Amino acid sequence: MTTITRPVEEAPTMSVPAPLLPASGSAPLPPDVAAHVPTGLLVGGTWGPSSSGETFEVADPATEEVLFDVADGTPEDADRALGAAWDAWPAWRAVAPRERSELLRAVYQRVTNHREDFAALITAECGKPLAEARAEVDYGADFLRWFAEQAVRFEGLYRPAPAGGARQLVSRRPVGPALLVTPWNFPIAMLTRKLAPALAAGCPVVIKPARLTPLTTLALAEILRSELADRDLPVGVVNVVPTSSASAVTGPLLSDPRLRKLSFTGSTAVGRTLLEAAAGQVLKTSMELGGNAPFLVFEDADLDAAVEGALVAKLRNTGQSCVAANRFLVHDAVADEFASRLATAVAKRRLGRGTEDGVDVGPLIEEKAVEKVGGLVQDAVDDGARVLVGGEAPAGRGFFYAPTVLGDVPADAAMLGEEIFGPVAPVTRFGSDEEALRLANGTEYGLVAYAYTRDVGRALRLTEELEAGMIGINRGLVSDASAPFGGLKQSGLGREGGEAGIEEYQETVYAAVQL
């Protein structure tokens, strides 16, 4: 593995088996990392192939090279995984909170010690630059640490009933086996944001990683498997079923009475479908869905800070983030200057493969993403928008689209009504605070909003009037493991992270006790 600076005798190892299925090629990964990535299913503590024997390819979006063939899970495999989670549940919920906490802390340490290995894996399958991949590993590990701390902080209540006589006893218990469906764009952070609170609460899990980026999940799952085994804890607590057909695997699970919880991150359209399927069993659900984040720049804003924040909010992971700034709403008085400064800054960003030195912006995840972004840009230009920088997909291999700034984008442009999910910043003007709020809130989504202003009163009003579950004031990054992550309206249900994150995997029980 990658050299670790601690003494060898003190450093934990990845303890990941060699691939169980043939690799189609692993050149984009350091050889020692590639040799330790499992590519099978994890069911009941054992790695193995799909029941069908089928596999699917995982490729590097920067080169289109195939990294590995991964086991293609079937409904039968998912049923076995849920069975393993169900069987492990009685023992797992009986494990002391402190012991669950220490497990998560140990996994946090191992992920941190192998930061470079995980970063290389994320860059290979997801495409993001190594610096961003390292930042994601840190962010993902932080959920392990945070929920290790929260595992011993369950809240309860004991008090006399207001009418007297009886006592009210309120406690929380784990909801039960949980299905975790994760997206491709942040393969470790979106997993640990769900997995850590589930385990901390006492819930076993079945993980369905994204088809495009399952490798990071598989590597992390092996660390958990080995830690569970080493501590003589039930290894069936963590199960992983990668698949090329999400609906074929998740559909039967959602109708199975053994499943008690669904957590999903992805598009609003898919989220609605899953909610309908979950209704049959009245499953407890968490939904982190799509966004259409406004980025407001008022006339009194610090434009240098606003541009810096815009680069973070727009270009992180090449704009492929549910919290990416989608619409830049800028006051008439500073719109031209802001757009010019942003275009100048974006022009300095280097597009390329994430492993290359000096690369700031990586590829999109697949060809149809490039086609979508290109179509939205062309539509805006046809409606009168001006291309200030970028605006095209470079020739050659890989799924790249040049970082782009568009000026004078009309308010009815298609890209302002949906998630762009690419490196395109459309700038639209507003003339008053009232118009800014009307434009910002004029969407079915409500995940996150950003605003730059020096006016404290205005800033406070924005925190009350913007229809978003998260708001960044004078900063372009809101994500934090210790804060509640989630949206309003069509952007989802529930919260991940913070104190609220563990409650999503618990149910409240009230007992009336007559003394």
Short mmCIF file of C-alpha atoms in Angstrom, two decimals:
data_model
loop_
_atom_site.label_atom_id
_atom_site.label_comp_id
_atom_site.label_asym_id
_atom_site.label_seq_id
_atom_site.Cartn_x
_atom_site.Cartn_y
_atom_site.Cartn_z
CA MET A 1 0.00 0.00 0.00
CA THR A 2 0.98 3.64 0.04
CA THR A 3 3.81 4.38 2.45
CA ILE A 4 2.56 5.38 5.90
CA THR A 5 4.60 7.77 7.99
CA ARG A 6 3.83 6.06 11.31
CA PRO A 7 6.07 3.15 12.39
CA VAL A 8 5.11 -0.01 10.52
CA GLU A 9 4.26 -1.95 13.67
CA GLU A 10 1.71 0.72 14.67
CA ALA A 11 0.05 1.18 11.30
CA PRO A 12 -3.16 -0.74 10.56
CA THR A 13 -3.38 -2.38 7.15
CA MET A 14 -6.21 -2.30 4.66
CA SER A 15 -6.62 -6.10 4.98
CA VAL A 16 -8.46 -6.18 1.68
CA PRO A 17 -8.48 -9.42 -0.32
CA ALA A 18 -7.24 -9.66 -3.86
CA PRO A 19 -9.99 -9.20 -6.45
CA LEU A 20 -12.39 -12.13 -6.50
CA LEU A 21 -13.30 -11.53 -10.11
CA PRO A 22 -11.05 -10.88 -13.13
CA ALA A 23 -9.84 -7.31 -13.52
CA SER A 24 -10.09 -5.95 -17.03
CA GLY A 25 -7.19 -3.62 -16.46
CA SER A 26 -5.96 -1.49 -13.59
CA ALA A 27 -3.40 0.85 -15.11
CA PRO A 28 -5.06 4.06 -13.82
CA LEU A 29 -4.52 2.89 -10.20
CA PRO A 30 -1.25 2.40 -8.33
CA PRO A 31 -0.56 -1.36 -8.52
CA ASP A 32 -0.64 -1.91 -4.77
CA VAL A 33 -4.00 -0.16 -4.49
CA ALA A 34 -5.48 -2.03 -7.45
CA ALA A 35 -4.43 -5.37 -5.98
CA HIS A 36 -6.41 -4.71 -2.79
CA VAL A 37 -9.79 -3.69 -4.17
CA PRO A 38 -12.47 -6.36 -3.68
CA THR A 39 -14.80 -6.75 -6.64
CA GLY A 40 -17.39 -9.19 -5.34
CA LEU A 41 -20.49 -9.05 -3.17
CA LEU A 42 -20.20 -8.87 0.62
CA VAL A 43 -22.95 -10.95 2.23
CA GLY A 44 -22.87 -12.16 5.81
CA GLY A 45 -19.19 -11.37 6.19
CA THR A 46 -18.09 -13.31 3.10
CA TRP A 47 -16.94 -11.99 -0.28
CA GLY A 48 -18.19 -13.85 -3.32
CA PRO A 49 -19.43 -13.60 -6.91
CA SER A 50 -22.94 -12.80 -8.03
CA SER A 51 -25.38 -15.70 -8.01
CA SER A 52 -25.65 -15.22 -11.79
CA GLY A 53 -21.90 -15.12 -12.30
CA GLU A 54 -22.34 -11.89 -14.27
CA THR A 55 -20.19 -8.78 -13.92
CA PHE A 56 -20.29 -5.17 -15.07
CA GLU A 57 -17.46 -2.81 -15.97
CA VAL A 58 -16.29 0.17 -13.95
CA ALA A 59 -14.35 2.70 -16.03
CA ASP A 60 -12.24 5.81 -15.52
CA PRO A 61 -14.28 8.74 -16.92
CA ALA A 62 -11.10 10.65 -17.78
CA THR A 63 -9.71 7.95 -20.07
CA GLU A 64 -12.65 5.58 -20.65
CA GLU A 65 -10.32 2.74 -19.58
CA VAL A 66 -11.96 -0.14 -17.73
CA LEU A 67 -10.71 -0.39 -14.16
CA PHE A 68 -12.39 -3.58 -12.97
CA ASP A 69 -15.19 -6.02 -13.63
CA VAL A 70 -17.43 -5.99 -10.55
CA ALA A 71 -19.96 -8.63 -9.48
CA ASP A 72 -23.40 -7.79 -10.84
CA GLY A 73 -25.78 -8.44 -7.95
CA THR A 74 -29.20 -9.99 -8.50
CA PRO A 75 -32.48 -9.88 -6.57
CA GLU A 76 -31.50 -13.23 -5.06
CA ASP A 77 -28.21 -11.73 -3.84
CA ALA A 78 -30.07 -8.78 -2.33
CA ASP A 79 -32.44 -11.18 -0.55
CA ARG A 80 -29.46 -13.03 0.94
CA ALA A 81 -27.91 -9.73 2.03
CA LEU A 82 -31.10 -8.61 3.75
CA GLY A 83 -31.34 -12.02 5.39
CA ALA A 84 -27.82 -11.62 6.76
CA ALA A 85 -28.66 -8.15 8.08
CA TRP A 86 -31.88 -9.43 9.66
CA ASP A 87 -30.06 -12.32 11.34
CA ALA A 88 -27.36 -9.95 12.68
CA TRP A 89 -29.84 -7.41 14.02
CA PRO A 90 -30.63 -8.93 17.46
CA ALA A 91 -26.96 -9.26 18.35
CA TRP A 92 -25.99 -5.89 16.89
CA ARG A 93 -28.63 -3.86 18.69
CA ALA A 94 -27.54 -5.53 21.94
CA VAL A 95 -23.93 -4.38 21.46
CA ALA A 96 -23.04 -1.64 23.94
CA PRO A 97 -23.05 1.87 22.47
CA ARG A 98 -19.44 2.32 23.58
CA GLU A 99 -18.40 -0.74 21.60
CA ARG A 100 -20.17 0.53 18.48
CA SER A 101 -18.46 3.86 19.04
CA GLU A 102 -15.02 2.27 19.26
CA LEU A 103 -15.66 0.31 16.07
CA LEU A 104 -16.45 3.49 14.14
CA ARG A 105 -13.47 5.28 15.62
CA ALA A 106 -11.18 2.44 14.53
CA VAL A 107 -12.58 2.55 10.99
CA TYR A 108 -12.10 6.33 10.98
CA GLN A 109 -8.45 5.83 11.88
CA ARG A 110 -7.85 3.25 9.20
CA VAL A 111 -9.48 5.39 6.52
CA THR A 112 -7.39 8.36 7.64
CA ASN A 113 -4.19 6.31 7.60
CA HIS A 114 -4.95 5.24 4.04
CA ARG A 115 -6.08 8.62 2.81
CA GLU A 116 -3.89 8.49 -0.30
CA ASP A 117 -5.14 5.04 -1.28
CA PHE A 118 -8.78 6.04 -1.02
CA ALA A 119 -8.09 9.30 -2.87
CA ALA A 120 -6.46 7.39 -5.72
CA LEU A 121 -9.46 5.08 -5.90
CA ILE A 122 -11.95 7.96 -5.93
CA THR A 123 -10.04 9.79 -8.65
CA ALA A 124 -9.85 6.65 -10.77
CA GLU A 125 -13.55 5.79 -10.70
CA CYS A 126 -15.06 9.26 -10.24
CA GLY A 127 -12.59 11.48 -12.10
CA LYS A 128 -12.21 14.32 -9.61
CA PRO A 129 -8.73 15.84 -9.12
CA LEU A 130 -6.63 14.23 -6.42
CA ALA A 131 -6.78 17.31 -4.20
CA GLU A 132 -10.57 17.13 -4.22
CA ALA A 133 -10.48 13.38 -3.67
CA ARG A 134 -8.29 13.85 -0.60
CA ALA A 135 -10.71 16.46 0.70
CA GLU A 136 -13.57 14.03 0.19
CA VAL A 137 -11.74 11.31 2.14
CA ASP A 138 -11.30 13.76 5.02
CA TYR A 139 -14.97 14.76 4.84
CA GLY A 140 -16.13 11.15 4.65
CA ALA A 141 -13.91 10.11 7.54
CA ASP A 142 -15.33 12.94 9.61
CA PHE A 143 -18.76 11.26 9.56
CA LEU A 144 -17.17 8.14 11.05
CA ARG A 145 -15.60 10.21 13.80
CA TRP A 146 -18.70 12.33 14.46
CA PHE A 147 -21.07 9.39 14.76
CA ALA A 148 -18.54 7.46 16.84
CA GLU A 149 -19.01 10.32 19.29
CA GLN A 150 -22.81 10.39 18.86
CA ALA A 151 -23.15 6.63 19.42
CA VAL A 152 -22.93 7.14 23.19
CA ARG A 153 -25.23 10.19 23.33
CA PHE A 154 -28.72 8.75 22.93
CA GLU A 155 -31.30 11.05 24.42
CA GLY A 156 -34.30 9.94 26.50
CA LEU A 157 -36.83 11.36 28.92
CA TYR A 158 -38.30 10.45 32.31
CA ARG A 159 -40.79 12.75 34.04
CA PRO A 160 -44.06 12.83 35.94
CA ALA A 161 -47.15 13.08 33.76
CA PRO A 162 -48.63 16.59 33.99
CA ALA A 163 -51.85 15.15 35.43
CA GLY A 164 -49.88 13.28 38.10
CA GLY A 165 -49.84 9.60 39.04
CA ALA A 166 -48.07 8.06 36.08
CA ARG A 167 -44.54 8.54 34.84
CA GLN A 168 -43.62 9.16 31.22
CA LEU A 169 -40.65 7.19 29.93
CA VAL A 170 -39.44 8.02 26.40
CA SER A 171 -36.58 6.11 24.79
CA ARG A 172 -35.09 5.53 21.34
CA ARG A 173 -34.29 2.22 19.78
CA PRO A 174 -32.74 1.20 16.44
CA VAL A 175 -35.31 1.04 13.66
CA GLY A 176 -33.80 -2.13 12.16
CA PRO A 177 -32.19 -3.28 8.91
CA ALA A 178 -31.58 -0.35 6.57
CA LEU A 179 -31.10 -0.14 2.82
CA LEU A 180 -28.55 2.51 1.88
CA VAL A 181 -28.62 3.64 -1.76
CA THR A 182 -25.67 5.90 -2.50
CA PRO A 183 -24.84 8.17 -5.47
CA TRP A 184 -21.76 8.10 -7.68
CA ASN A 185 -20.46 11.64 -7.18
CA PHE A 186 -19.03 11.40 -3.63
CA PRO A 187 -18.42 7.66 -3.22
CA ILE A 188 -16.98 7.71 0.29
CA ALA A 189 -18.65 10.75 1.85
CA MET A 190 -22.20 9.87 0.80
CA LEU A 191 -21.68 6.35 2.11
CA THR A 192 -20.25 7.25 5.52
CA ARG A 193 -22.95 9.93 5.96
CA LYS A 194 -25.49 7.08 5.96
CA LEU A 195 -23.49 4.12 7.20
CA ALA A 196 -21.94 5.71 10.28
CA PRO A 197 -25.21 6.84 11.92
CA ALA A 198 -26.90 3.54 11.02
CA LEU A 199 -24.21 1.52 12.76
CA ALA A 200 -24.02 3.95 15.67
CA ALA A 201 -27.77 3.58 16.22
CA GLY A 202 -27.62 -0.21 16.13
CA CYS A 203 -28.95 -0.87 12.61
CA PRO A 204 -27.43 -3.46 10.25
CA VAL A 205 -27.29 -2.39 6.61
CA VAL A 206 -27.49 -3.48 3.00
CA ILE A 207 -25.58 -1.06 0.77
CA LYS A 208 -26.41 -0.61 -2.90
CA PRO A 209 -23.53 1.50 -4.27
CA ALA A 210 -23.78 3.46 -7.51
CA ARG A 211 -23.07 1.43 -10.65
CA LEU A 212 -20.54 4.00 -11.86
CA THR A 213 -18.44 4.20 -8.67
CA PRO A 214 -18.72 1.05 -6.50
CA LEU A 215 -15.01 0.47 -5.85
CA THR A 216 -14.60 2.91 -2.95
CA THR A 217 -17.61 1.37 -1.22
CA LEU A 218 -16.18 -2.12 -1.61
CA ALA A 219 -12.81 -1.08 -0.17
CA LEU A 220 -14.43 0.60 2.83
CA ALA A 221 -16.72 -2.39 3.38
CA GLU A 222 -13.73 -4.69 3.69
CA ILE A 223 -12.24 -2.49 6.40
CA LEU A 224 -15.54 -2.73 8.28
CA ARG A 225 -15.78 -6.48 7.74
CA SER A 226 -12.31 -7.09 9.10
CA GLU A 227 -12.87 -4.79 12.10
CA LEU A 228 -16.15 -6.53 12.94
CA ALA A 229 -14.47 -9.93 12.70
CA ASP A 230 -11.46 -8.87 14.76
CA ARG A 231 -13.77 -7.59 17.51
CA ASP A 232 -15.94 -10.72 17.46
CA LEU A 233 -18.97 -8.66 16.41
CA PRO A 234 -21.63 -9.91 13.96
CA VAL A 235 -20.09 -9.61 10.48
CA GLY A 236 -23.52 -9.65 8.85
CA VAL A 237 -24.02 -6.09 10.04
CA VAL A 238 -22.55 -4.70 6.77
CA ASN A 239 -23.55 -6.15 3.40
CA VAL A 240 -22.85 -4.76 -0.08
CA VAL A 241 -24.63 -5.61 -3.33
CA PRO A 242 -23.25 -3.74 -6.37
CA THR A 243 -25.45 -4.08 -9.43
CA SER A 244 -25.99 -2.74 -12.92
CA SER A 245 -29.77 -2.68 -12.34
CA ALA A 246 -30.70 -0.71 -9.24
CA SER A 247 -34.44 -1.17 -9.61
CA ALA A 248 -34.16 -4.94 -9.96
CA VAL A 249 -32.31 -5.16 -6.67
CA THR A 250 -34.04 -2.47 -4.60
CA GLY A 251 -37.60 -3.21 -5.72
CA PRO A 252 -37.97 -6.57 -3.96
CA LEU A 253 -36.21 -5.27 -0.85
CA LEU A 254 -38.65 -2.39 -0.46
CA SER A 255 -41.55 -4.85 -0.32
CA ASP A 256 -39.82 -7.15 2.18
CA PRO A 257 -41.12 -6.81 5.76
CA ARG A 258 -37.63 -7.44 7.14
CA LEU A 259 -36.49 -4.05 5.80
CA ARG A 260 -37.27 -1.19 8.18
CA LYS A 261 -35.46 1.82 6.72
CA LEU A 262 -34.50 3.32 3.34
CA SER A 263 -31.92 6.06 2.88
CA PHE A 264 -31.42 7.37 -0.66
CA THR A 265 -29.34 10.10 -2.26
CA GLY A 266 -30.01 10.87 -5.90
CA SER A 267 -32.39 12.56 -8.29
CA THR A 268 -35.82 13.77 -7.28
CA ALA A 269 -37.43 11.66 -10.02
CA VAL A 270 -35.93 8.44 -8.68
CA GLY A 271 -36.63 9.53 -5.12
CA ARG A 272 -40.34 9.89 -5.87
CA THR A 273 -40.40 6.37 -7.33
CA LEU A 274 -38.67 4.94 -4.28
CA LEU A 275 -41.05 6.75 -1.92
CA GLU A 276 -44.00 5.21 -3.75
CA ALA A 277 -42.43 1.76 -3.43
CA ALA A 278 -41.59 2.33 0.25
CA ALA A 279 -45.17 3.33 1.04
CA GLY A 280 -46.36 -0.27 0.87
CA GLN A 281 -44.34 -1.20 3.95
CA VAL A 282 -44.61 2.32 5.46
CA LEU A 283 -40.83 2.37 5.63
CA LYS A 284 -38.97 5.03 7.54
CA THR A 285 -37.23 7.01 4.78
CA SER A 286 -34.51 9.59 4.33
CA MET A 287 -34.37 11.30 0.93
CA GLU A 288 -31.56 13.63 -0.15
CA LEU A 289 -32.70 14.63 -3.60
CA GLY A 290 -32.02 17.18 -6.32
CA GLY A 291 -31.19 20.85 -6.02
CA ASN A 292 -31.24 24.08 -7.99
CA ALA A 293 -29.13 26.27 -5.76
CA PRO A 294 -29.28 30.05 -6.22
CA PHE A 295 -26.07 32.02 -5.63
CA LEU A 296 -27.07 35.61 -4.84
CA VAL A 297 -24.61 38.50 -5.13
CA PHE A 298 -25.93 41.81 -3.81
CA GLU A 299 -24.66 45.26 -4.73
CA ASP A 300 -22.71 45.60 -1.44
CA ALA A 301 -20.97 42.21 -1.71
CA ASP A 302 -17.22 41.74 -1.47
CA LEU A 303 -16.75 40.67 -5.09
CA ASP A 304 -13.37 39.04 -4.52
CA ALA A 305 -14.91 36.85 -1.81
CA ALA A 306 -17.98 36.22 -3.97
CA VAL A 307 -15.88 35.01 -6.90
CA GLU A 308 -13.81 32.78 -4.64
CA GLY A 309 -16.98 31.33 -3.13
CA ALA A 310 -18.50 30.88 -6.58
CA LEU A 311 -15.53 28.80 -7.74
CA VAL A 312 -15.99 26.45 -4.77
CA ALA A 313 -19.76 26.29 -5.01
CA LYS A 314 -19.77 25.74 -8.78
CA LEU A 315 -16.66 23.78 -9.75
CA ARG A 316 -16.23 21.29 -6.90
CA ASN A 317 -16.42 17.84 -8.53
CA THR A 318 -16.85 19.60 -11.89
CA GLY A 319 -20.23 20.93 -10.76
CA GLN A 320 -21.53 17.39 -10.21
CA SER A 321 -22.94 18.00 -6.76
CA CYS A 322 -26.46 18.43 -5.44
CA VAL A 323 -25.24 21.50 -3.53
CA ALA A 324 -23.50 23.05 -6.55
CA ALA A 325 -24.51 26.65 -7.31
CA ASN A 326 -26.86 26.35 -10.27
CA ARG A 327 -28.08 29.94 -10.83
CA PHE A 328 -25.98 33.05 -10.26
CA LEU A 329 -28.39 35.87 -9.45
CA VAL A 330 -26.44 39.14 -9.41
CA HIS A 331 -27.58 42.71 -8.75
CA ASP A 332 -27.65 44.96 -11.82
CA ALA A 333 -25.07 47.30 -10.28
CA VAL A 334 -22.35 44.61 -10.12
CA ALA A 335 -23.52 41.97 -12.62
CA ASP A 336 -21.09 42.86 -15.40
CA GLU A 337 -18.11 43.16 -13.07
CA PHE A 338 -18.91 39.92 -11.23
CA ALA A 339 -19.39 37.99 -14.47
CA SER A 340 -16.13 39.37 -15.86
CA ARG A 341 -14.17 38.52 -12.73
CA LEU A 342 -15.70 35.05 -12.55
CA ALA A 343 -14.90 34.38 -16.21
CA THR A 344 -11.29 35.48 -15.68
CA ALA A 345 -10.95 33.17 -12.67
CA VAL A 346 -12.61 30.23 -14.45
CA ALA A 347 -10.34 30.67 -17.48
CA LYS A 348 -7.36 29.97 -15.23
CA ARG A 349 -8.74 26.60 -14.18
CA ARG A 350 -7.01 23.69 -15.87
CA LEU A 351 -9.19 20.91 -17.25
CA GLY A 352 -7.77 17.40 -17.33
CA ARG A 353 -7.29 14.00 -15.76
CA GLY A 354 -7.37 14.19 -11.98
CA THR A 355 -4.01 12.49 -11.52
CA GLU A 356 -2.14 15.16 -13.51
CA ASP A 357 -0.34 17.97 -11.71
CA GLY A 358 -2.07 21.32 -11.78
CA VAL A 359 -5.48 20.00 -12.86
CA ASP A 360 -8.35 21.85 -11.17
CA VAL A 361 -11.36 20.43 -13.02
CA GLY A 362 -11.88 16.80 -13.96
CA PRO A 363 -14.25 15.02 -16.35
CA LEU A 364 -17.97 14.53 -16.14
CA ILE A 365 -19.01 11.04 -15.17
CA GLU A 366 -20.23 9.73 -18.56
CA GLU A 367 -20.98 10.70 -22.15
CA LYS A 368 -24.66 11.49 -21.64
CA ALA A 369 -23.68 14.02 -18.96
CA VAL A 370 -21.55 15.86 -21.52
CA GLU A 371 -24.44 15.80 -23.97
CA LYS A 372 -26.85 17.19 -21.38
CA VAL A 373 -24.56 20.06 -20.37
CA GLY A 374 -23.81 20.92 -23.98
CA GLY A 375 -27.49 20.97 -24.82
CA LEU A 376 -28.33 23.31 -21.93
CA VAL A 377 -25.55 25.71 -22.93
CA GLN A 378 -26.66 25.75 -26.56
CA ASP A 379 -30.26 26.38 -25.50
CA ALA A 380 -29.21 29.37 -23.38
CA VAL A 381 -27.04 30.81 -26.17
CA ASP A 382 -29.90 30.42 -28.65
CA ASP A 383 -32.03 32.46 -26.21
CA GLY A 384 -29.49 35.29 -26.06
CA ALA A 385 -26.93 34.33 -23.40
CA ARG A 386 -23.31 35.31 -24.01
CA VAL A 387 -20.45 32.81 -23.64
CA LEU A 388 -17.78 34.58 -21.58
CA VAL A 389 -15.49 31.57 -21.30
CA GLY A 390 -15.69 27.87 -22.24
CA GLY A 391 -18.89 26.66 -23.83
CA GLU A 392 -17.63 23.52 -25.54
CA ALA A 393 -16.51 19.94 -25.08
CA PRO A 394 -12.86 19.44 -26.07
CA ALA A 395 -12.01 16.73 -28.58
CA GLY A 396 -10.38 13.51 -27.47
CA ARG A 397 -11.00 10.69 -25.02
CA GLY A 398 -12.71 11.22 -21.73
CA PHE A 399 -15.96 12.90 -20.78
CA PHE A 400 -14.83 16.51 -20.51
CA TYR A 401 -16.65 19.81 -20.79
CA ALA A 402 -14.82 23.12 -20.48
CA PRO A 403 -15.59 25.23 -17.39
CA THR A 404 -18.05 27.83 -18.65
CA VAL A 405 -19.47 31.21 -17.64
CA LEU A 406 -22.52 32.59 -19.42
CA GLY A 407 -23.60 36.21 -19.15
CA ASP A 408 -27.07 37.71 -19.52
CA VAL A 409 -28.84 34.37 -19.28
CA PRO A 410 -32.59 34.93 -19.72
CA ALA A 411 -34.76 34.06 -16.73
CA ASP A 412 -36.67 31.44 -18.70
CA ALA A 413 -33.60 29.51 -19.91
CA ALA A 414 -33.92 25.75 -19.41
CA MET A 415 -30.70 25.54 -17.38
CA LEU A 416 -32.20 27.81 -14.71
CA GLY A 417 -35.06 25.42 -14.13
CA GLU A 418 -33.13 22.17 -13.66
CA GLU A 419 -29.88 20.85 -12.23
CA ILE A 420 -27.05 21.47 -14.67
CA PHE A 421 -24.72 19.00 -12.90
CA GLY A 422 -21.77 20.34 -14.82
CA PRO A 423 -19.18 23.16 -14.80
CA VAL A 424 -21.45 25.90 -16.15
CA ALA A 425 -22.17 29.18 -14.32
CA PRO A 426 -25.15 31.09 -15.77
CA VAL A 427 -25.35 34.73 -14.61
CA THR A 428 -28.77 36.40 -14.41
CA ARG A 429 -29.57 39.91 -13.18
CA PHE A 430 -31.93 41.21 -10.51
CA GLY A 431 -32.81 44.77 -9.47
CA SER A 432 -34.14 44.54 -5.91
CA ASP A 433 -34.08 42.32 -2.83
CA GLU A 434 -37.68 41.35 -3.52
CA GLU A 435 -36.86 40.26 -7.04
CA ALA A 436 -33.82 38.35 -5.83
CA LEU A 437 -35.95 36.37 -3.38
CA ARG A 438 -38.65 35.76 -5.96
CA LEU A 439 -36.10 34.37 -8.43
CA ALA A 440 -34.24 32.37 -5.78
CA ASN A 441 -37.40 30.74 -4.43
CA GLY A 442 -39.00 30.24 -7.82
CA THR A 443 -38.16 26.56 -8.08
CA GLU A 444 -39.58 23.27 -6.83
CA TYR A 445 -36.23 22.55 -5.18
CA GLY A 446 -34.96 23.81 -1.84
CA LEU A 447 -31.71 22.12 -0.90
CA VAL A 448 -29.20 24.95 -0.51
CA ALA A 449 -28.80 28.66 -1.27
CA TYR A 450 -25.80 30.99 -1.16
CA ALA A 451 -25.73 34.75 -0.67
CA TYR A 452 -23.04 37.43 -0.53
CA THR A 453 -23.77 40.71 1.21
CA ARG A 454 -22.16 42.98 3.82
CA ASP A 455 -25.56 43.99 5.24
CA VAL A 456 -26.12 42.02 8.47
CA GLY A 457 -29.84 42.75 8.52
CA ARG A 458 -30.25 41.55 4.94
CA ALA A 459 -28.23 38.43 5.72
CA LEU A 460 -30.50 37.56 8.64
CA ARG A 461 -33.62 38.18 6.56
CA LEU A 462 -32.24 35.84 3.90
CA THR A 463 -31.77 33.05 6.44
CA GLU A 464 -35.47 33.41 7.26
CA GLU A 465 -36.90 33.91 3.76
CA LEU A 466 -34.82 31.76 1.42
CA GLU A 467 -36.64 28.46 0.84
CA ALA A 468 -33.69 26.13 1.39
CA GLY A 469 -32.70 23.64 4.05
CA MET A 470 -29.14 24.96 4.06
CA ILE A 471 -27.91 28.51 3.51
CA GLY A 472 -24.35 29.75 3.01
CA ILE A 473 -23.88 33.41 3.89
CA ASN A 474 -20.63 34.80 2.47
CA ARG A 475 -19.26 31.31 1.91
CA GLY A 476 -19.53 28.80 -0.90
CA LEU A 477 -19.35 25.61 1.16
CA VAL A 478 -21.92 24.48 3.72
CA SER A 479 -21.22 20.76 4.15
CA ASP A 480 -20.04 19.69 7.62
CA ALA A 481 -20.40 16.33 9.36
CA SER A 482 -21.54 18.07 12.54
CA ALA A 483 -24.36 20.00 10.81
CA PRO A 484 -27.77 18.78 9.58
CA PHE A 485 -27.71 18.24 5.80
CA GLY A 486 -30.99 18.19 3.89
CA GLY A 487 -33.52 20.18 1.95
CA LEU A 488 -37.05 21.51 1.67
CA LYS A 489 -39.77 21.06 -0.96
CA GLN A 490 -38.76 18.57 -3.70
CA SER A 491 -35.20 18.34 -2.37
CA GLY A 492 -35.93 15.66 0.14
CA LEU A 493 -37.00 14.40 3.54
CA GLY A 494 -35.02 14.09 6.75
CA ARG A 495 -31.51 15.18 7.65
CA GLU A 496 -28.07 13.59 7.50
CA GLY A 497 -25.18 14.60 9.71
CA GLY A 498 -25.32 16.58 12.92
CA GLU A 499 -27.29 15.47 15.94
CA ALA A 500 -30.30 14.78 13.70
CA GLY A 501 -28.45 12.23 11.56
CA ILE A 502 -28.63 9.39 14.07
CA GLU A 503 -32.33 10.02 14.74
CA GLU A 504 -33.08 8.95 11.17
CA TYR A 505 -32.13 5.40 12.22
CA GLN A 506 -34.06 5.37 15.48
CA GLU A 507 -37.70 5.14 16.48
CA THR A 508 -39.20 6.75 19.56
CA VAL A 509 -40.97 4.60 22.14
CA TYR A 510 -43.11 6.02 24.93
CA ALA A 511 -44.12 4.06 28.03
CA ALA A 512 -46.67 5.27 30.58
CA VAL A 513 -45.68 3.80 33.95
CA GLN A 514 -48.14 3.72 36.84
CA LEU A 515 -46.28 3.79 40.15
#
